[in-house]
mmCIF file of C-alpha atoms in Angstrom:
data_model
loop_
_atom_site.group_PDB
_atom_site.id
_atom_site.type_symbol
_atom_site.label_atom_id
_atom_site.label_comp_id
_atom_site.label_asym_id
_atom_site.label_seq_id
_atom_site.Cartn_x
_atom_site.Cartn_y
_atom_site.Cartn_z
ATOM 1 C CA ALA A 1 249.997 52.515 174.520
ATOM 2 C CA ALA A 2 249.512 56.295 175.012
ATOM 3 C CA GLU A 3 247.241 56.308 171.970
ATOM 4 C CA LEU A 4 245.167 53.539 173.413
ATOM 5 C CA SER A 5 244.981 55.186 176.756
ATOM 6 C CA SER A 6 243.854 58.472 175.242
ATOM 7 C CA ARG A 7 240.961 56.678 173.589
ATOM 8 C CA ASN A 8 240.020 54.786 176.759
ATOM 9 C CA ALA A 9 241.051 51.478 175.110
ATOM 10 C CA TYR A 10 243.057 48.587 176.374
ATOM 11 C CA LEU A 11 244.818 45.846 174.327
ATOM 12 C CA GLU A 12 245.738 42.666 176.044
ATOM 13 C CA TYR A 13 247.909 39.838 174.636
ATOM 14 C CA SER A 14 246.301 36.946 176.388
ATOM 15 C CA GLY A 15 248.374 34.043 177.522
ATOM 16 C CA GLN A 16 251.552 35.821 178.239
ATOM 17 C CA ASP A 17 253.119 35.829 181.731
ATOM 18 C CA LEU A 18 250.628 33.347 183.157
ATOM 19 C CA GLU A 19 251.705 30.687 185.572
ATOM 20 C CA THR A 20 249.530 28.150 183.694
ATOM 21 C CA SER A 21 249.820 27.549 179.957
ATOM 22 C CA TYR A 22 246.310 27.694 178.327
ATOM 23 C CA SER A 23 245.450 26.566 174.816
ATOM 24 C CA VAL A 24 244.207 29.108 172.340
ATOM 25 C CA SER A 25 240.757 27.457 172.618
ATOM 26 C CA ASP A 26 240.710 28.131 176.383
ATOM 27 C CA LEU A 27 241.861 31.684 175.932
ATOM 28 C CA MET A 28 239.017 32.245 173.469
ATOM 29 C CA LYS A 29 236.597 30.831 175.970
ATOM 30 C CA MET A 30 237.915 33.101 178.652
ATOM 31 C CA ALA A 31 237.755 36.252 176.430
ATOM 32 C CA THR A 32 234.209 35.306 175.436
ATOM 33 C CA TYR A 33 233.166 34.750 179.037
ATOM 34 C CA SER A 34 234.942 38.005 180.051
ATOM 35 C CA GLN A 35 232.760 39.809 177.437
ATOM 36 C CA ALA A 36 235.845 41.270 175.687
ATOM 37 C CA ASP A 37 235.112 44.210 173.361
ATOM 38 C CA GLY A 38 236.754 42.305 170.542
ATOM 39 C CA ILE A 39 239.184 39.427 169.810
ATOM 40 C CA PHE A 40 242.153 39.216 167.472
ATOM 41 C CA VAL A 41 243.182 35.451 167.119
ATOM 42 C CA VAL A 42 245.489 33.394 164.785
ATOM 43 C CA GLY A 43 242.880 31.115 163.185
ATOM 44 C CA ASP A 44 243.932 27.510 162.583
ATOM 45 C CA GLY A 45 240.985 26.408 160.469
ATOM 46 C CA THR A 46 240.026 23.618 162.939
ATOM 47 C CA ASP A 47 236.345 22.933 163.841
ATOM 48 C CA GLU A 48 237.125 23.640 167.460
ATOM 49 C CA MET A 49 238.528 27.150 166.526
ATOM 50 C CA THR A 50 235.597 27.870 164.263
ATOM 51 C CA ASP A 51 233.115 26.940 167.187
ATOM 52 C CA GLN A 52 235.004 29.260 169.500
ATOM 53 C CA ILE A 53 234.921 32.111 166.923
ATOM 54 C CA ASN A 54 231.132 31.509 166.265
ATOM 55 C CA ASN A 55 230.460 31.480 170.067
ATOM 56 C CA ALA A 56 232.252 34.838 170.508
ATOM 57 C CA VAL A 57 230.393 36.363 167.722
ATOM 58 C CA ASN A 58 227.105 34.925 168.738
ATOM 59 C CA ASN A 59 227.813 36.624 172.232
ATOM 60 C CA GLY A 60 228.285 40.022 170.501
ATOM 61 C CA ILE A 61 232.066 39.977 170.380
ATOM 62 C CA PRO A 62 233.625 40.780 167.049
ATOM 63 C CA VAL A 63 236.489 38.557 165.989
ATOM 64 C CA ILE A 64 239.275 39.191 163.594
ATOM 65 C CA CYS A 65 241.615 36.414 162.470
ATOM 66 C CA VAL A 66 245.279 37.406 161.886
ATOM 67 C CA GLY A 67 247.900 35.386 160.142
ATOM 68 C CA GLY A 68 245.790 32.247 159.970
ATOM 69 C CA ASP A 69 242.162 32.061 158.880
ATOM 70 C CA CYS A 70 239.040 30.053 159.844
ATOM 71 C CA TYR A 71 237.051 29.925 156.604
ATOM 72 C CA GLY A 72 233.481 29.329 157.324
ATOM 73 C CA SER A 73 233.452 30.962 160.727
ATOM 74 C CA LEU A 74 231.529 34.095 161.580
ATOM 75 C CA ARG A 75 234.709 36.145 161.920
ATOM 76 C CA GLN A 76 234.395 39.768 160.808
ATOM 77 C CA SER A 77 237.669 39.847 158.925
ATOM 78 C CA TYR A 78 240.932 38.161 158.103
ATOM 79 C CA VAL A 79 244.272 40.006 158.042
ATOM 80 C CA GLY A 80 247.140 38.203 156.224
ATOM 81 C CA VAL A 81 248.001 36.432 153.148
ATOM 82 C CA THR A 82 245.255 33.824 152.172
ATOM 83 C CA TYR A 83 246.268 30.207 151.812
ATOM 84 C CA TYR A 84 245.187 30.391 148.210
ATOM 85 C CA GLU A 85 247.477 33.269 147.463
ATOM 86 C CA PHE A 86 250.253 31.575 149.399
ATOM 87 C CA GLY A 87 249.897 28.622 147.065
ATOM 88 C CA GLN A 88 250.062 30.845 144.035
ATOM 89 C CA ARG A 89 253.294 32.412 145.331
ATOM 90 C CA MET A 90 254.777 28.928 145.987
ATOM 91 C CA ALA A 91 253.927 27.968 142.278
ATOM 92 C CA GLN A 92 255.465 31.276 141.116
ATOM 93 C CA MET A 93 258.726 30.487 142.939
ATOM 94 C CA PHE A 94 259.111 27.004 141.649
ATOM 95 C CA LEU A 95 258.095 27.966 138.158
ATOM 96 C CA ALA A 96 260.774 30.684 137.988
ATOM 97 C CA ASP A 97 263.351 28.067 138.775
ATOM 98 C CA THR A 98 262.053 25.151 136.645
ATOM 99 C CA GLN A 99 259.978 26.494 133.696
ATOM 100 C CA ASP A 100 262.672 26.191 131.072
ATOM 101 C CA GLN A 101 263.368 22.425 131.994
ATOM 102 C CA ALA A 102 259.517 21.789 132.267
ATOM 103 C CA THR A 103 258.832 22.969 128.806
ATOM 104 C CA ARG A 104 261.290 20.332 127.561
ATOM 105 C CA GLU A 105 260.027 17.394 129.673
ATOM 106 C CA LYS A 106 257.074 17.230 132.111
ATOM 107 C CA MET A 107 258.015 17.639 135.702
ATOM 108 C CA ASN A 108 256.344 15.705 138.572
ATOM 109 C CA VAL A 109 255.420 17.790 141.605
ATOM 110 C CA LEU A 110 254.578 16.058 144.798
ATOM 111 C CA ILE A 111 252.990 18.108 147.602
ATOM 112 C CA LEU A 112 253.201 16.436 151.051
ATOM 113 C CA THR A 113 250.308 17.078 153.291
ATOM 114 C CA SER A 114 249.919 16.362 157.037
ATOM 115 C CA PRO A 115 246.997 14.472 158.608
ATOM 116 C CA GLU A 116 247.436 16.866 161.619
ATOM 117 C CA GLU A 117 246.819 19.739 159.424
ATOM 118 C CA ARG A 118 243.603 18.425 157.991
ATOM 119 C CA ASN A 119 241.637 21.443 157.119
ATOM 120 C CA THR A 120 240.654 23.559 154.162
ATOM 121 C CA ASN A 121 243.955 25.532 154.391
ATOM 122 C CA GLN A 122 246.146 22.760 152.795
ATOM 123 C CA ASN A 123 243.476 22.327 150.140
ATOM 124 C CA LEU A 124 243.529 26.059 149.377
ATOM 125 C CA ILE A 125 247.361 26.078 149.083
ATOM 126 C CA ILE A 126 247.240 23.167 146.567
ATOM 127 C CA SER A 127 244.342 24.853 144.683
ATOM 128 C CA GLY A 128 246.452 27.966 144.543
ATOM 129 C CA ILE A 129 249.353 26.010 143.074
ATOM 130 C CA ARG A 130 247.210 24.170 140.464
ATOM 131 C CA ASP A 131 245.312 27.376 139.401
ATOM 132 C CA TYR A 132 248.609 29.342 138.987
ATOM 133 C CA ILE A 133 250.105 26.677 136.717
ATOM 134 C CA GLN A 134 246.792 26.348 134.705
ATOM 135 C CA ASN A 135 246.350 30.205 134.368
ATOM 136 C CA ASN A 136 249.940 30.434 133.036
ATOM 137 C CA TYR A 137 248.994 27.688 130.410
ATOM 138 C CA LEU A 138 251.601 25.299 131.905
ATOM 139 C CA SER A 139 249.398 22.339 132.758
ATOM 140 C CA PHE A 140 251.155 20.347 130.054
ATOM 141 C CA ALA A 141 254.429 20.796 131.761
ATOM 142 C CA TYR A 142 253.656 19.860 135.383
ATOM 143 C CA SER A 143 252.029 16.829 136.895
ATOM 144 C CA ILE A 144 250.717 17.822 140.377
ATOM 145 C CA GLN A 145 249.982 15.170 143.013
ATOM 146 C CA SER A 146 249.493 15.396 146.763
ATOM 147 C CA TYR A 147 250.352 12.772 149.387
ATOM 148 C CA GLU A 148 249.378 12.641 153.058
ATOM 149 C CA VAL A 149 252.390 11.524 155.042
ATOM 150 C CA GLY A 150 251.677 9.404 158.175
ATOM 151 C CA ASP A 151 248.452 8.775 159.866
ATOM 152 C CA GLY A 152 248.843 11.162 162.806
ATOM 153 C CA SER A 153 250.444 8.539 165.209
ATOM 154 C CA LEU A 154 254.037 8.716 166.270
ATOM 155 C CA PHE A 155 256.725 8.489 163.680
ATOM 156 C CA THR A 156 254.409 7.372 160.829
ATOM 157 C CA ASP A 157 255.213 10.527 158.905
ATOM 158 C CA VAL A 158 258.970 9.915 159.237
ATOM 159 C CA GLU A 159 258.453 6.215 157.989
ATOM 160 C CA ASP A 160 256.343 7.412 154.876
ATOM 161 C CA ILE A 161 259.010 10.020 154.016
ATOM 162 C CA ASN A 162 261.905 7.467 154.353
ATOM 163 C CA GLN A 163 259.965 5.090 152.157
ATOM 164 C CA LEU A 164 259.469 7.704 149.543
ATOM 165 C CA PHE A 165 263.204 8.328 149.460
ATOM 166 C CA GLU A 166 264.057 4.638 149.506
ATOM 167 C CA SER A 167 261.696 3.890 146.664
ATOM 168 C CA GLY A 168 263.891 5.658 144.186
ATOM 169 C CA ARG A 169 260.858 7.406 142.654
ATOM 170 C CA LEU A 170 261.381 10.937 143.950
ATOM 171 C CA PRO A 171 259.548 13.691 142.124
ATOM 172 C CA ASP A 172 261.299 16.495 140.398
ATOM 173 C CA ILE A 173 259.766 19.057 142.861
ATOM 174 C CA LEU A 174 258.848 18.138 146.500
ATOM 175 C CA LEU A 175 256.724 20.637 148.410
ATOM 176 C CA CYS A 176 256.040 20.494 152.127
ATOM 177 C CA LEU A 177 253.220 22.397 153.601
ATOM 178 C CA ASP A 178 254.155 22.304 157.411
ATOM 179 C CA GLU A 179 257.326 22.643 159.488
ATOM 180 C CA SER A 180 257.393 19.016 160.777
ATOM 181 C CA THR A 181 257.227 17.438 157.356
ATOM 182 C CA THR A 182 259.818 19.908 156.109
ATOM 183 C CA ASN A 183 262.206 18.951 158.872
ATOM 184 C CA HIS A 184 261.694 15.254 158.286
ATOM 185 C CA VAL A 185 262.336 15.642 154.462
ATOM 186 C CA CYS A 186 265.560 17.671 155.195
ATOM 187 C CA GLN A 187 266.735 14.874 157.519
ATOM 188 C CA ALA A 188 265.858 12.292 154.782
ATOM 189 C CA VAL A 189 267.713 14.206 152.214
ATOM 190 C CA VAL A 190 270.847 14.124 154.430
ATOM 191 C CA ASP A 191 270.383 10.494 155.536
ATOM 192 C CA SER A 192 269.942 9.289 151.886
ATOM 193 C CA ASN A 193 272.702 11.502 150.386
ATOM 194 C CA HIS A 194 270.348 13.208 147.949
#
């Protein structure tokens, strides 16, 4: 804080200690309207966030995405691990545990996606996984498929996951790309004694 003060700068973490809870979109609008000198935001890849970032930049306010990106926006920079790189790290982790078995028999990998996370980020993770496997000449050993669980309405994701477990056709490797799906899969594992 002393360093900022000596440079006549002020850093505000918007949304903290407010009586009213505002969405990130509303906070972006406020920062743009207030003509902030710059904005750091966790991008979520949605069209709404991209529009808010573009609006701020078009009003002369530089925007940097931190931790989550908005590809295709006018943001100046992104700080964090890219979703593509994240997918490559996921593949690296499950290859380390399964490569010996996969070279003996092809392993099925099912990636569960969420309709609520419908953006390029999920696709970039999946691309990172597929490219990592291909670049390590292991395409013959893994069959990669993705499956969108639910339709966004209440409990449809739970129903789809339960049906997957009840079908008896579980993949060798099951990857979840969001917290909600991961929690539902963990519960299904417990409920079905897998």
